[in-house]
Amino acid sequence: QVQLVESGGGLVQAGGSLRLACAASGRTFSWYVVGWFRQAPGLEREFVASIRWYGGITYYANSAKGRFTISRDNAKNTVYLQMNSLKPEDTAVYYCAAGRPATMYSDDYEDWGQGTQVTVSS
């Protein structure tokens, strides 16, 4: 019934920007927390950023601070991840998740999207 669909991934040069979107479909609802995660080949999935649906309080991984911005659009049931100053090490599949995690940086979410590929060339 409810799906999370990521979009906006692609290929960019180092230093470039991408804006990812995580859109809910099937019904209108709000989440307690929405997070962005990424996983590169050979590496563990890692936390990137999260946002509380109510109040918009945000949290970022150290690797994302100063470069990435997470935001939400209540009317569109969509959460965005604006990624600037991209580096080759940002290359990964990016996933959004929604739920009630124990913390703003943990990965214990109820729902997950399928992911979108981000590739940053050097």
GROMACS .gro file of C-alpha atoms in nm:
model
  122
    1GLN     CA    1   0.000   0.000   0.000
    2VAL     CA    2   0.266   0.249   0.101
    3GLN     CA    3   0.588   0.265  -0.094
    4LEU     CA    4   0.899   0.476  -0.057
    5VAL     CA    5   1.054   0.559  -0.392
    6GLU     CA    6   1.392   0.721  -0.425
    7SER     CA    7   1.484   0.925  -0.730
    8GLY     CA    8   1.742   1.176  -0.844
    9GLY     CA    9   2.050   0.960  -0.854
   10GLY     CA   10   2.291   0.964  -1.142
   11LEU     CA   11   2.646   1.024  -1.255
   12VAL     CA   12   2.823   1.346  -1.162
   13GLN     CA   13   3.177   1.476  -1.154
   14ALA     CA   14   3.352   1.535  -0.826
   15GLY     CA   15   3.241   1.869  -0.687
   16GLY     CA   16   2.901   1.844  -0.849
   17SER     CA   17   2.557   1.825  -0.693
   18LEU     CA   18   2.255   1.598  -0.690
   19ARG     CA   19   1.918   1.624  -0.524
   20LEU     CA   20   1.764   1.299  -0.415
   21ALA     CA   21   1.395   1.262  -0.339
   22CYS     CA   22   1.211   1.006  -0.131
   23ALA     CA   23   0.843   1.009  -0.217
   24ALA     CA   24   0.565   0.817  -0.049
   25SER     CA   25   0.291   0.670  -0.263
   26GLY     CA   26  -0.034   0.492  -0.193
   27ARG     CA   27  -0.166   0.712   0.083
   28THR     CA   28  -0.117   1.040   0.263
   29PHE     CA   29   0.064   1.003   0.591
   30SER     CA   30   0.346   1.138   0.798
   31TRP     CA   31   0.646   0.965   0.952
   32TYR     CA   32   0.811   1.011   1.285
   33VAL     CA   33   1.160   1.012   1.136
   34VAL     CA   34   1.288   0.980   0.781
   35GLY     CA   35   1.649   0.889   0.720
   36TRP     CA   36   1.890   0.859   0.432
   37PHE     CA   37   2.145   0.579   0.417
   38ARG     CA   38   2.399   0.466   0.163
   39GLN     CA   39   2.590   0.153   0.080
   40ALA     CA   40   2.893   0.128  -0.143
   41PRO     CA   41   3.027  -0.200  -0.283
   42GLY     CA   42   3.234  -0.377  -0.022
   43LEU     CA   43   3.123  -0.143   0.256
   44GLU     CA   44   2.856  -0.155   0.522
   45ARG     CA   45   2.542   0.049   0.496
   46GLU     CA   46   2.597   0.380   0.668
   47PHE     CA   47   2.380   0.656   0.801
   48VAL     CA   48   2.381   0.983   0.610
   49ALA     CA   49   2.110   1.211   0.747
   50SER     CA   50   1.771   1.206   0.916
   51ILE     CA   51   1.484   1.442   0.985
   52ARG     CA   52   1.191   1.446   1.223
   53TRP     CA   53   0.870   1.488   1.027
   54TYR     CA   54   0.722   1.714   1.290
   55GLY     CA   55   0.948   2.004   1.372
   56GLY     CA   56   1.207   1.931   1.105
   57ILE     CA   57   1.492   1.861   1.345
   58THR     CA   58   1.781   1.718   1.147
   59TYR     CA   59   2.086   1.507   1.213
   60TYR     CA   60   2.385   1.441   0.988
   61ALA     CA   61   2.671   1.200   0.970
   62ASN     CA   62   3.010   1.366   0.993
   63SER     CA   63   3.073   1.280   0.630
   64ALA     CA   64   2.763   1.475   0.528
   65LYS     CA   65   2.788   1.781   0.749
   66GLY     CA   66   2.840   2.099   0.554
   67ARG     CA   67   2.773   1.931   0.220
   68PHE     CA   68   2.434   1.759   0.243
   69THR     CA   69   2.098   1.899   0.346
   70ILE     CA   70   1.791   1.696   0.432
   71SER     CA   71   1.450   1.858   0.407
   72ARG     CA   72   1.084   1.767   0.375
   73ASP     CA   73   0.774   1.875   0.185
   74ASN     CA   74   0.462   1.789   0.381
   75ALA     CA   75   0.226   1.852   0.090
   76LYS     CA   76   0.417   1.612  -0.135
   77ASN     CA   77   0.497   1.353   0.132
   78THR     CA   78   0.854   1.379   0.013
   79VAL     CA   79   1.192   1.406   0.182
   80TYR     CA   80   1.489   1.542  -0.007
   81LEU     CA   81   1.861   1.507   0.023
   82GLN     CA   82   2.053   1.789  -0.141
   83MET     CA   83   2.410   1.675  -0.197
   84ASN     CA   84   2.674   1.931  -0.284
   85SER     CA   85   3.050   1.912  -0.325
   86LEU     CA   86   3.023   1.545  -0.406
   87LYS     CA   87   3.328   1.326  -0.372
   88PRO     CA   88   3.410   0.989  -0.528
   89GLU     CA   89   3.368   0.831  -0.186
   90ASP     CA   90   3.003   0.940  -0.194
   91THR     CA   91   2.945   0.681  -0.466
   92ALA     CA   92   2.686   0.438  -0.335
   93VAL     CA   93   2.328   0.325  -0.352
   94TYR     CA   94   2.125   0.569  -0.147
   95TYR     CA   95   1.821   0.452   0.044
   96CYS     CA   96   1.553   0.638   0.232
   97ALA     CA   97   1.376   0.492   0.531
   98ALA     CA   98   1.085   0.591   0.751
   99GLY     CA   99   0.984   0.485   1.097
  100ARG     CA  100   1.061   0.533   1.461
  101PRO     CA  101   1.431   0.459   1.509
  102ALA     CA  102   1.581   0.444   1.853
  103THR     CA  103   1.800   0.742   1.769
  104MET     CA  104   1.826   0.994   1.490
  105TYR     CA  105   2.130   0.813   1.351
  106SER     CA  106   2.040   0.445   1.395
  107ASP     CA  107   1.917   0.217   1.117
  108ASP     CA  108   1.615   0.053   1.284
  109TYR     CA  109   1.347   0.187   1.050
  110GLU     CA  110   1.016   0.026   0.961
  111ASP     CA  111   1.005   0.103   0.589
  112TRP     CA  112   1.277   0.122   0.326
  113GLY     CA  113   1.290   0.227  -0.037
  114GLN     CA  114   1.461   0.040  -0.319
  115GLY     CA  115   1.748   0.283  -0.348
  116THR     CA  116   1.893   0.505  -0.616
  117GLN     CA  117   2.245   0.488  -0.753
  118VAL     CA  118   2.478   0.783  -0.709
  119THR     CA  119   2.810   0.770  -0.891
  120VAL     CA  120   3.072   1.041  -0.850
  121SER     CA  121   3.363   1.033  -1.090
  122SER     CA  122   3.705   1.172  -1.006
   0.00000   0.00000   0.00000
